[in-house]
Coordinates of C-alpha atoms in Angstrom, one line a residue:
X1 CA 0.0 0.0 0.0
X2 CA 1.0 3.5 -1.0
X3 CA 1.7 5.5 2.3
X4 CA 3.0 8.7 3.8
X5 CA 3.9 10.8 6.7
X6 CA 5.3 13.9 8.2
X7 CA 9.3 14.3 9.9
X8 CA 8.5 16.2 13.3
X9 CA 11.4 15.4 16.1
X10 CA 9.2 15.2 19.6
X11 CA 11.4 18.4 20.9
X12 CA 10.3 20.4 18.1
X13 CA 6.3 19.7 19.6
X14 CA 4.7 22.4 21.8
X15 CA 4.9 22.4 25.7
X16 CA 5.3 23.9 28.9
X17 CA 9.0 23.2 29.7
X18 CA 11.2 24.1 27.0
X19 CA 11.3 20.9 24.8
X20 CA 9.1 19.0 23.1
X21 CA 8.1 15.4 25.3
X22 CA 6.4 12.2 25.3
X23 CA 3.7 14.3 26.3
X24 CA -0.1 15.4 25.5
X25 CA 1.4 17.3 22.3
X26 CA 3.2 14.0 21.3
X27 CA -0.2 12.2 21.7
X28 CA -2.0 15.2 20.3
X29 CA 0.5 14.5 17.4
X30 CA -0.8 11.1 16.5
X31 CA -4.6 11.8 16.5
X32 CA -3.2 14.6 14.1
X33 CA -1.3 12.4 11.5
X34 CA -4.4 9.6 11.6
X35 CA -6.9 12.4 11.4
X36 CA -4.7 13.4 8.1
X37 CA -4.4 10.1 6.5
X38 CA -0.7 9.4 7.1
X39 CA 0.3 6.1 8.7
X40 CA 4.2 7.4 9.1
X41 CA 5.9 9.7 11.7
X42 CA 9.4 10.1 11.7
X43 CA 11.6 11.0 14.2
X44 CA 15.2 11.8 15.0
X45 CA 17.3 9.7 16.9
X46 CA 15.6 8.9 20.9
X47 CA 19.0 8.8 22.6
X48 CA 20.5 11.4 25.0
X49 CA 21.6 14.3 23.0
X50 CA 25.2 15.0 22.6
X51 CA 28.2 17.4 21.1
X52 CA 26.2 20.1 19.7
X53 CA 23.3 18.8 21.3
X54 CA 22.9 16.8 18.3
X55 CA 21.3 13.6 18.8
X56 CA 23.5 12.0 16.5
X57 CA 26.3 12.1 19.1
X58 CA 25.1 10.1 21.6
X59 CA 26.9 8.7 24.4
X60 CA 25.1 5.5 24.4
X61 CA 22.6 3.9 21.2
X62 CA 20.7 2.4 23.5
X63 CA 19.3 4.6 25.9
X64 CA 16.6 7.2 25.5
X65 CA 17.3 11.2 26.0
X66 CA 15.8 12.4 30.1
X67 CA 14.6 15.5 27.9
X68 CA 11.8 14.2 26.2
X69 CA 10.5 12.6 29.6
X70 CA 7.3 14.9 30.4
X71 CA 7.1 16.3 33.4
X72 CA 3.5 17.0 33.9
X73 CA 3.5 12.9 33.7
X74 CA 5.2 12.7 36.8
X75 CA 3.3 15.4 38.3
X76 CA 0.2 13.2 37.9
X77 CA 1.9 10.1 39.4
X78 CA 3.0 11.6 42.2
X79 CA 6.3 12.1 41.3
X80 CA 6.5 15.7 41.4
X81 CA 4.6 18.6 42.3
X82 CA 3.9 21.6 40.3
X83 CA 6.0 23.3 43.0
X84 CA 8.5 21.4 42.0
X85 CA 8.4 22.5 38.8
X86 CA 7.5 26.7 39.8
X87 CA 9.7 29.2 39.4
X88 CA 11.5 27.8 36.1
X89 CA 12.0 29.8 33.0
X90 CA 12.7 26.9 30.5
X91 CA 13.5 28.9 27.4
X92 CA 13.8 33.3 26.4
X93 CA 11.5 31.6 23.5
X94 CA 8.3 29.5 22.9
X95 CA 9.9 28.6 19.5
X96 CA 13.3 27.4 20.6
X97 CA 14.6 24.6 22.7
X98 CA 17.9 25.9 25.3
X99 CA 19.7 23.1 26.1
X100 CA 21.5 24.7 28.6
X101 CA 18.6 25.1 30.7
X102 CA 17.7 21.7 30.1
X103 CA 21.2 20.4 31.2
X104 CA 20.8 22.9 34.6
X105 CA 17.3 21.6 35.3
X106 CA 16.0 17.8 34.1
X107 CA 18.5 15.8 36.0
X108 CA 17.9 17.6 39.3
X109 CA 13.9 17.0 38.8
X110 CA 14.2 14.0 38.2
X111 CA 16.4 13.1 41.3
X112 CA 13.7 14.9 43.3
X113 CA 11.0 12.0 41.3
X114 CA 13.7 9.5 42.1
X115 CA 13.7 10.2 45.7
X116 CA 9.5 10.0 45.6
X117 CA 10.0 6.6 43.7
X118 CA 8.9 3.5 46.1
X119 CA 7.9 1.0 43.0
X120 CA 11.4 -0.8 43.4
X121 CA 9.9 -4.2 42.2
X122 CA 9.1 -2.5 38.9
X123 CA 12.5 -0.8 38.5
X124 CA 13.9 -4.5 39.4
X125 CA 12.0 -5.9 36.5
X126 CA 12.9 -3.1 34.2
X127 CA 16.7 -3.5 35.5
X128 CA 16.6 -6.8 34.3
X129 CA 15.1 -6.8 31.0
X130 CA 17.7 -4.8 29.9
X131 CA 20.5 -5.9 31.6
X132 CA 22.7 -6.6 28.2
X133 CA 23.3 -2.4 28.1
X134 CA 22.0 -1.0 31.3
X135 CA 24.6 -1.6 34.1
X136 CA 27.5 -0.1 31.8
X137 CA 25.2 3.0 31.1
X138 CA 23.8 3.7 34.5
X139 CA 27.7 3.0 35.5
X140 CA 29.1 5.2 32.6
X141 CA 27.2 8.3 33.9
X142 CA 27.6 7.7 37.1
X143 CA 31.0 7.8 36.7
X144 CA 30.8 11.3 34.4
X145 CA 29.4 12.8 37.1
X146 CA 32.3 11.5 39.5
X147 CA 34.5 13.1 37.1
X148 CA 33.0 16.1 36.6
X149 CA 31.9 15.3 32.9
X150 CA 35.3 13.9 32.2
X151 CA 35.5 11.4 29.0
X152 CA 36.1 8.1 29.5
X153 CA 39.7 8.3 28.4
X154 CA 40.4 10.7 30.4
X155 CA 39.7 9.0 33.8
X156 CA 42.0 6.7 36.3
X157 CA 43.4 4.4 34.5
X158 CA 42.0 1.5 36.3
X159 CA 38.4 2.6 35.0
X160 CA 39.6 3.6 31.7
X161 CA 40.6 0.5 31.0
X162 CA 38.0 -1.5 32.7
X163 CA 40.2 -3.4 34.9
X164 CA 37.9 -5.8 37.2
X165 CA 38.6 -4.6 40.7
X166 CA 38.5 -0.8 39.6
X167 CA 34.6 -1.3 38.1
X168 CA 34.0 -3.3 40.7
X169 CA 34.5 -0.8 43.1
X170 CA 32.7 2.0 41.6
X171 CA 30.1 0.1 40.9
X172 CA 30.3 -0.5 45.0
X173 CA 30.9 3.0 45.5
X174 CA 28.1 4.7 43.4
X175 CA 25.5 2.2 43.6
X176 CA 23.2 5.0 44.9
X177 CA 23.8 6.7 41.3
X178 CA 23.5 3.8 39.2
X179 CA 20.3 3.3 40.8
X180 CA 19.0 6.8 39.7
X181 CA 20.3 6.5 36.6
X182 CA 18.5 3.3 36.0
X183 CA 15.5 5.1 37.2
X184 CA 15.8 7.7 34.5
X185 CA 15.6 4.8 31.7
X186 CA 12.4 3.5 33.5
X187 CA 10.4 6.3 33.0
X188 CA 12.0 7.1 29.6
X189 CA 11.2 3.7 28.1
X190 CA 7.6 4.0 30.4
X191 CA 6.9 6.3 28.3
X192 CA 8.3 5.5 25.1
X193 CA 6.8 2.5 25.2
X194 CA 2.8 4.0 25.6
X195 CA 3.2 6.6 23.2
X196 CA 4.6 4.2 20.8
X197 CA 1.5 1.5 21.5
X198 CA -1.1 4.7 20.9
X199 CA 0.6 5.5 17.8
X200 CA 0.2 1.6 16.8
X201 CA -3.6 1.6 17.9
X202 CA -4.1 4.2 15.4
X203 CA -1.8 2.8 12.5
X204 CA 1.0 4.9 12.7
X205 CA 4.1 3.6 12.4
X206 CA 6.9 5.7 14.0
X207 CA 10.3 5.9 12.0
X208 CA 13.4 6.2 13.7
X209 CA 16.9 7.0 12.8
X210 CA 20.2 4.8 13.9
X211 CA 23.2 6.9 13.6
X212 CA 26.2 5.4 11.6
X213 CA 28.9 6.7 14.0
X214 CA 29.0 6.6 18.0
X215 CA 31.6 9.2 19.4
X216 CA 34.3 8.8 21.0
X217 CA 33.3 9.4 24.2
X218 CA 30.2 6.8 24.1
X219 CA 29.7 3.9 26.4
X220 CA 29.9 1.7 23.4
X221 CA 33.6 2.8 23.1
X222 CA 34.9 2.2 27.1
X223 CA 32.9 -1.3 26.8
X224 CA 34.3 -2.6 23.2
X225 CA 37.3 -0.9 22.2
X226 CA 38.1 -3.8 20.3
X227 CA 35.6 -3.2 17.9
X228 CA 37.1 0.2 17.1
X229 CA 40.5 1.4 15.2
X230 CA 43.0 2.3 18.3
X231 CA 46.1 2.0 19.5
X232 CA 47.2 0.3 22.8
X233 CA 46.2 3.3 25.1
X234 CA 43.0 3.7 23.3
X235 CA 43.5 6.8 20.9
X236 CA 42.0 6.4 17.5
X237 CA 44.6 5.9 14.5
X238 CA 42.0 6.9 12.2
X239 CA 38.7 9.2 12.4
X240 CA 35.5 9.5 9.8
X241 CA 34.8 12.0 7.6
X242 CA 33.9 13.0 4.3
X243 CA 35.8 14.1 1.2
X244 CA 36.4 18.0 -0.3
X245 CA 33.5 18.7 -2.7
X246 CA 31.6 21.6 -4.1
X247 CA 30.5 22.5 -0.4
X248 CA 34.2 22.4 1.1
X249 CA 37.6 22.1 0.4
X250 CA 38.5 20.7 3.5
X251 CA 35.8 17.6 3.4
X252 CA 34.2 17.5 6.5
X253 CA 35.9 16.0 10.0
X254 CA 33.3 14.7 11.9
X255 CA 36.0 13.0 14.4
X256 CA 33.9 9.3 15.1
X257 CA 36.4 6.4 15.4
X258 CA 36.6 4.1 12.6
X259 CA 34.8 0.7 13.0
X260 CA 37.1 -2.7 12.7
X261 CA 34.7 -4.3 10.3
X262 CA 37.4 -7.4 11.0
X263 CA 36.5 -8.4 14.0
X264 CA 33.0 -7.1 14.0
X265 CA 32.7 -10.2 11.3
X266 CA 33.9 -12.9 13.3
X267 CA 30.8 -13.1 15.3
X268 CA 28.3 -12.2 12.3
X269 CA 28.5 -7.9 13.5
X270 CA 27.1 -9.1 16.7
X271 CA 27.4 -5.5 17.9
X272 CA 25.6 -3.7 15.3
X273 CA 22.7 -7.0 15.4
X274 CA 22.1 -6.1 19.4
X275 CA 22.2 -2.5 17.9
X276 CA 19.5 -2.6 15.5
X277 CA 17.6 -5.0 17.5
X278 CA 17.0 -2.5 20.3
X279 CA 16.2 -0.1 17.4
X280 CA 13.8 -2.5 16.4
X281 CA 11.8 -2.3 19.2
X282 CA 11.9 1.5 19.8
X283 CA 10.9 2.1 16.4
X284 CA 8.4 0.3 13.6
X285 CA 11.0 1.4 10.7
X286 CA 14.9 1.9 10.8
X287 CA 16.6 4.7 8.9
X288 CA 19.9 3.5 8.3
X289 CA 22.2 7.0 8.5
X290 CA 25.1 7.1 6.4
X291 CA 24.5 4.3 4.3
X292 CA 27.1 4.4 1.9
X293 CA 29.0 3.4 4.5
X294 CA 28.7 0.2 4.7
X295 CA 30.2 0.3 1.0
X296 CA 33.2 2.5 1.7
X297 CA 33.9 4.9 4.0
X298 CA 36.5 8.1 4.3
X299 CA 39.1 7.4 6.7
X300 CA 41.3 10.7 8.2
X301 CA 44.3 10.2 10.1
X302 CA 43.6 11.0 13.8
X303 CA 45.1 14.5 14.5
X304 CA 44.6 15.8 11.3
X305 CA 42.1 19.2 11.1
X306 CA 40.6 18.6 8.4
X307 CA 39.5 15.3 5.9
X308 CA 41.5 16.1 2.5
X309 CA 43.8 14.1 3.5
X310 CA 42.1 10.8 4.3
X311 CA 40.9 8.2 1.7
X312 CA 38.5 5.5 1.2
X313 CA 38.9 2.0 2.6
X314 CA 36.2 -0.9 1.7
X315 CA 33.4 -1.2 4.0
X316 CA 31.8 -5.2 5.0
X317 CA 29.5 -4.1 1.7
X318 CA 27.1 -7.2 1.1
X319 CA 28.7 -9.1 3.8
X320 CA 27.2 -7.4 6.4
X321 CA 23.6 -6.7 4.9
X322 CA 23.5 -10.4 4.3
X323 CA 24.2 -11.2 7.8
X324 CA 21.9 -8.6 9.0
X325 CA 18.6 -10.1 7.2
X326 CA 20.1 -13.4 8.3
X327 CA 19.5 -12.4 12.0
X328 CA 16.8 -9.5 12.0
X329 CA 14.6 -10.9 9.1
X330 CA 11.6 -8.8 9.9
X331 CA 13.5 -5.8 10.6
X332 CA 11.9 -3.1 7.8
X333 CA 14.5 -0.5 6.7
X334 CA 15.3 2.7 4.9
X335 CA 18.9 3.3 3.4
X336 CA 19.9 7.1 3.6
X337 CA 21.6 6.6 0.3
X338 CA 22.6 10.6 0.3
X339 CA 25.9 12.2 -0.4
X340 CA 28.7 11.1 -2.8
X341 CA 27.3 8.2 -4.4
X342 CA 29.3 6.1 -6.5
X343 CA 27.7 2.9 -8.5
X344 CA 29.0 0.5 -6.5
X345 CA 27.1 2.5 -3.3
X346 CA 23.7 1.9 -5.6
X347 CA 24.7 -1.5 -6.4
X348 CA 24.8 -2.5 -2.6
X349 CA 21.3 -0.3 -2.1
X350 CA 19.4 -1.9 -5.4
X351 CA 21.2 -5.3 -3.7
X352 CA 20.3 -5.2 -0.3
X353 CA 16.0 -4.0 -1.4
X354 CA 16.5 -1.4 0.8
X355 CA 14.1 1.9 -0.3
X356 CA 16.5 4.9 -0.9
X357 CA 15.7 8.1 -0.2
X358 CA 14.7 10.5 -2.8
X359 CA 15.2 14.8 -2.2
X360 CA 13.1 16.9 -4.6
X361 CA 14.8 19.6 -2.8
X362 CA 17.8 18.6 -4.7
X363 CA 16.4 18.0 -8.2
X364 CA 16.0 21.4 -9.6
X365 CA 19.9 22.7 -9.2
X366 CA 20.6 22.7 -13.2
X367 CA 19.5 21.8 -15.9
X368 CA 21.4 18.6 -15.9
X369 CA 19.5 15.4 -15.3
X370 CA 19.3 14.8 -11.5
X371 CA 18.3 11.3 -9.8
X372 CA 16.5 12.6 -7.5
X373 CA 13.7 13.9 -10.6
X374 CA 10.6 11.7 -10.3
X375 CA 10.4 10.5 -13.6
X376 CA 13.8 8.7 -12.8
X377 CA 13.1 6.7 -9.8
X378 CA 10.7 3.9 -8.9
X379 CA 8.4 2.7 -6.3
X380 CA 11.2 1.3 -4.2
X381 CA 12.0 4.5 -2.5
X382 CA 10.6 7.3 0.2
X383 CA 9.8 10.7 -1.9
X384 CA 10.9 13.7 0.6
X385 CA 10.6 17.1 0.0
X386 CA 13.4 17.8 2.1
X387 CA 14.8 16.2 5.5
X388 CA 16.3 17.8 9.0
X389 CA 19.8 18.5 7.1
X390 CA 17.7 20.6 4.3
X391 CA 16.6 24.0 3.9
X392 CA 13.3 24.3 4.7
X393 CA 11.1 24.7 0.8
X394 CA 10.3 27.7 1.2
X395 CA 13.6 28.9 2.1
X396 CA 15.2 27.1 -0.8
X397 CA 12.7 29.0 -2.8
X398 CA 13.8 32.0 -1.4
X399 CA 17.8 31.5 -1.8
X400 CA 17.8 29.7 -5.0
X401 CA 19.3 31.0 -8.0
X402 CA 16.3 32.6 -10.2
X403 CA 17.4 29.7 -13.0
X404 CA 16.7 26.9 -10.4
X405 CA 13.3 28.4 -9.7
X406 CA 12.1 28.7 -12.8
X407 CA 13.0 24.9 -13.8
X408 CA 11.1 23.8 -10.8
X409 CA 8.2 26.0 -11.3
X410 CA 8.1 24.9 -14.7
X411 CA 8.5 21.0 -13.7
X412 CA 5.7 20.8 -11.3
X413 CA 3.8 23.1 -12.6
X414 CA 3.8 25.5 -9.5
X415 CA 1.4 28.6 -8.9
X416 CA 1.3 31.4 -6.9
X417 CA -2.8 30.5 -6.1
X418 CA -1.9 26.6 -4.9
X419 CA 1.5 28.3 -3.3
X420 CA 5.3 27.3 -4.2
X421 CA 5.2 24.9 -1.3
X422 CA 2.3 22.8 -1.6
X423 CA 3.2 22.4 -5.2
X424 CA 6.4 20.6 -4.1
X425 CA 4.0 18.4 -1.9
X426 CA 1.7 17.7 -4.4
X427 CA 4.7 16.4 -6.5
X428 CA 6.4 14.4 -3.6
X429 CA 2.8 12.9 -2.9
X430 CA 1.6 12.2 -6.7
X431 CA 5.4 10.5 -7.5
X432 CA 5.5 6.7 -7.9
X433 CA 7.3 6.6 -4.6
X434 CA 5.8 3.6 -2.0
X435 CA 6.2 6.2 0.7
X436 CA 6.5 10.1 0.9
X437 CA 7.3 11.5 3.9
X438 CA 7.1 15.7 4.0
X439 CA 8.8 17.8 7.2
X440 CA 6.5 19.6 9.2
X441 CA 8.0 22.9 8.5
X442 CA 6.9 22.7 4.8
X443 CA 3.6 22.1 6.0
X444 CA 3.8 24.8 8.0
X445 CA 5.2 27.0 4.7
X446 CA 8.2 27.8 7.0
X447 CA 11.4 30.1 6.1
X448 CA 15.1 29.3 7.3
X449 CA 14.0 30.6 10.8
X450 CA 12.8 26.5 11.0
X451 CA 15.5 24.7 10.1
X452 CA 16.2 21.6 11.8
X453 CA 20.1 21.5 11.4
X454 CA 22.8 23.0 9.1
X455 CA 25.5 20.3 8.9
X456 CA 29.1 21.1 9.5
X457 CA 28.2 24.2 11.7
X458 CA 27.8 24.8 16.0
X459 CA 25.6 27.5 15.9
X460 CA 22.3 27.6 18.6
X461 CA 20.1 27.5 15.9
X462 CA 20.8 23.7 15.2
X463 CA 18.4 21.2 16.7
X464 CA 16.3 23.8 18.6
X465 CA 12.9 24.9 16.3
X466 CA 10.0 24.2 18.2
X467 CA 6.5 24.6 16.5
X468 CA 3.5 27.0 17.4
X469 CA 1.2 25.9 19.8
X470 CA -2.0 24.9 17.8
X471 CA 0.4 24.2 14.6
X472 CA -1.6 21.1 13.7
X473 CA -5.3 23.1 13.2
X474 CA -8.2 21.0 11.7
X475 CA -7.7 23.1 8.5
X476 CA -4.4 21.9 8.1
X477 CA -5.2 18.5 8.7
X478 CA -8.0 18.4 6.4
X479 CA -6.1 19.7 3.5
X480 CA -3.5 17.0 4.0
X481 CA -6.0 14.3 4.8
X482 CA -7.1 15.4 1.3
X483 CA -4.2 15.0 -0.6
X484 CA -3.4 12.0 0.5
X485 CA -6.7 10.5 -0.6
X486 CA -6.7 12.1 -4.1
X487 CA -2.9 10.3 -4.4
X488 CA -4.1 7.2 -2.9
X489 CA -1.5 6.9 0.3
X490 CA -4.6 5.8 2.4
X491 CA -7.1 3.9 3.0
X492 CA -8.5 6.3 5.8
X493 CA -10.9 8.3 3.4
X494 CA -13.7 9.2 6.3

């Protein structure tokens, strides 16, 4: 069946404290999309947010980001009171999220919950459901905080090498603090877990993202460093990247360790099948980032400062997607198949079935023949308008060169009476695509003020827009619900 859906991160939603949640707005969200035809919401990544406050930097890829948990939920269970929670100014903006309140603030609410908390046979049973990734997380922050937010390569050497007596000890030592921070999961996944359910009640199926890279300072790195390319005293040797193009002639250094794709084969990638497992249950859809590379991938010499100098080494390619629908046969996934794309990248997408992702935002830059035209790709694919990385439509209306413009208004036959916009959603929607999936933002006919993310850049506009309270109006939702009929992405036609 023909479907689509609208990319909204949950801290983008409307709320009371600074960030969007796993709240009423989140709930409010999924009567929204059913009530507009679309069986699809994708998100961002769920784990804690990282450098940047990107949640692509995650310290861990399998817990969930204390942010999102919604506090008026804790109010009602008893958790917290809403003098607890008086006396907080959670952001200068309704329309912005300020991470450094968040950082000031969550953690010491939730410590308050924690000390309210007397359903310890519950957090038992949680504890050990997930005991395969829990006791190194709740450990790992517990020991960040010991350390004043030190990395883990930085600390004693005893814990930075995992010697036995040392993490027995602090586990000993801060048992108090692992306990809170197993606490912390609870209520994420609590949560998690009955949005997720309400979304499925209604037939939405949430799509989530799994980062490519960890970072360096990640639990995944102090509890595997075997899987990773460094030396004896755990420095990287190499570092990921991208190339020089037309956007930079420095390539991009984005610093991750490399992966030893050596050894992760000699147990079938074990790591990276617990990985997408967990994803598999957080989410109804994966969105593999960074596809290409599992073809190739650029490798930078640790210390450089910038990525011309690094090359390309061969990635586990069909090796590892083989093993992966091996092991995870009903896992359904997306390849983000973006970026420098050379044929043997597409050979390994058109290989694996995987649907690639298809940017009309990118299809009108010259007159040259682009992929990403709809005439040239088929159903096998998810049709976007644009994704977090993109300009918004609108502001790529506004910025492009007049040539551009006129190509696309000439392609999709825009006018000024439908607007610019919803001509680029009507063309997403009509393509041959099986799924098309259209940012909020462009629903919302917003400028560059609602970007999601610039890539390459630190700046406090990145990972912060936050919609309107009452963004998703009935009109809104009936003009999309109509759409989607007319172009036959649902069956929901009442």
């Amino acid at each position: 069946m023909r479907k689509s859906g609208i990319l909204m991160h949950l801290t983008s939603l409307p709320g009371p404290h600074g960030i969007g949640s796993m709240g009423k707005a989140a709930f409010e969200f999924v009567d929204f999309l059913r009530g507009a035809g679309q069986h699809c919401w994708q998100i961002l990544p769920l784990s804690p947010t990282g450098y940047g406050d990107s949640p692509y930097q995650s310290c861990s890829t399998f817990a969930g980001n204390h942010y999102l948990i919604d506090l008026e939920k804790l109010v009602n269970d008893g958790l917290l009171t809403e003098q607890d929670l008086d006396g907080i100014s959670w952001s200068d903006s309704e329309n912005r999220v300020d991470y450094g309140i968040q950082y000031n603030h969550r953690l010491n609410l939730l410590r308050t919950a924690f000390g309210r908390f007397t359903q310890q046979d519950k957090l038992d049973a949680f504890c050990t459901a997930n005991g395969d990734w829990l006791p190194d997380f709740a450990l790992f922050m517990a020991l960040k905080d010991k350390f004043q937010g030190k990395p883990w390569y930085q600390w004693e050497k005893g814990l930075k090498f995992r010697e036995p007596e040392a993490i027995w000890q602090a586990r000993h030592e801060l048992k108090e603090q692992i306990r809170f921070y197993s606490f912390v999961q609870y209520l994420f996944f609590g949560q998690w877990n009955a949005l997720h359910s309400y979304a499925k009640e209604n037939s939405v199926k949430i799509i989530g993202d799994v980062p490519f890279y960890v970072p360096y300072d990640s639990v995944e790195l102090w509890t595997a460093p075997e899987l990773f390319q460094l030396n004896a005293d755990l420095e990287p040797t190499a570092v990921a990247g991208c190339p020089p193009d037309a956007f930079s002639d420095d390539g991009q250094l984005w610093g991750n360790p490399l992966y030893r794709w050596d050894v992760m084969a000699k147990d079938s990638y074990g790591w990276w099948i617990r990985r997408l497992a967990a994803a598999g249950k957080l989410y109804d859809v994966i969105r593999l980032d960074h596809f290409r590379g599992f073809e190739s991938y650029w490798s930078v010499p640790y210390g450089d400062e910038v990525a011309k100098n690094g090359k390309w080494i061969k990635g586990p390619d069909m090796d590892f997607i083989q093993a992966l629908k091996a092991q995870l046969p009903k896992l359904e996934l997306i390849a983000e198949d973006l970026g420098l794309l050379t044929q043997a990248v597409l050979d390994l997408r058109d290989q694996s079935g995987f649907p690639g992702m298809k940017i009309l935002g990118f299809a009108f830059d010259s007159r040259e023949p682009s992929d990403y035209l709809p005439y040239k790709f088929g159903s096998n694919a998810v049709c976007y308008t644009g994704t977090h990385d993109n300009m918004t439509t609108r502001q790529w209306f506004e910025t492009a060169s007049d040539e551009a413009v006129e190509y696309a208004k000439e392609y999709m036959a825009l006018t000024e009476e439908e607007g610019l916009v919803w001509g680029v959603i009507r063309t997403a929607m009509s393509s041959v695509a099986d799924l098309c999936v259209v940012p909020m933002q462009d629903y919302l006919n917003l400028g560059g003020e609602a970007r999601m993310n610039f890539p390459g850049t630190l700046t406090t506009a990145n990972w912060t827009w936050r919609a309107d309270a009452g963004f998703a109006s009935k009109a809104l939702q009936e003009r999309i619900r109509k759409m989607t009929v007319l172009y036959g992405r649902t069956e929901n036609k009442q």
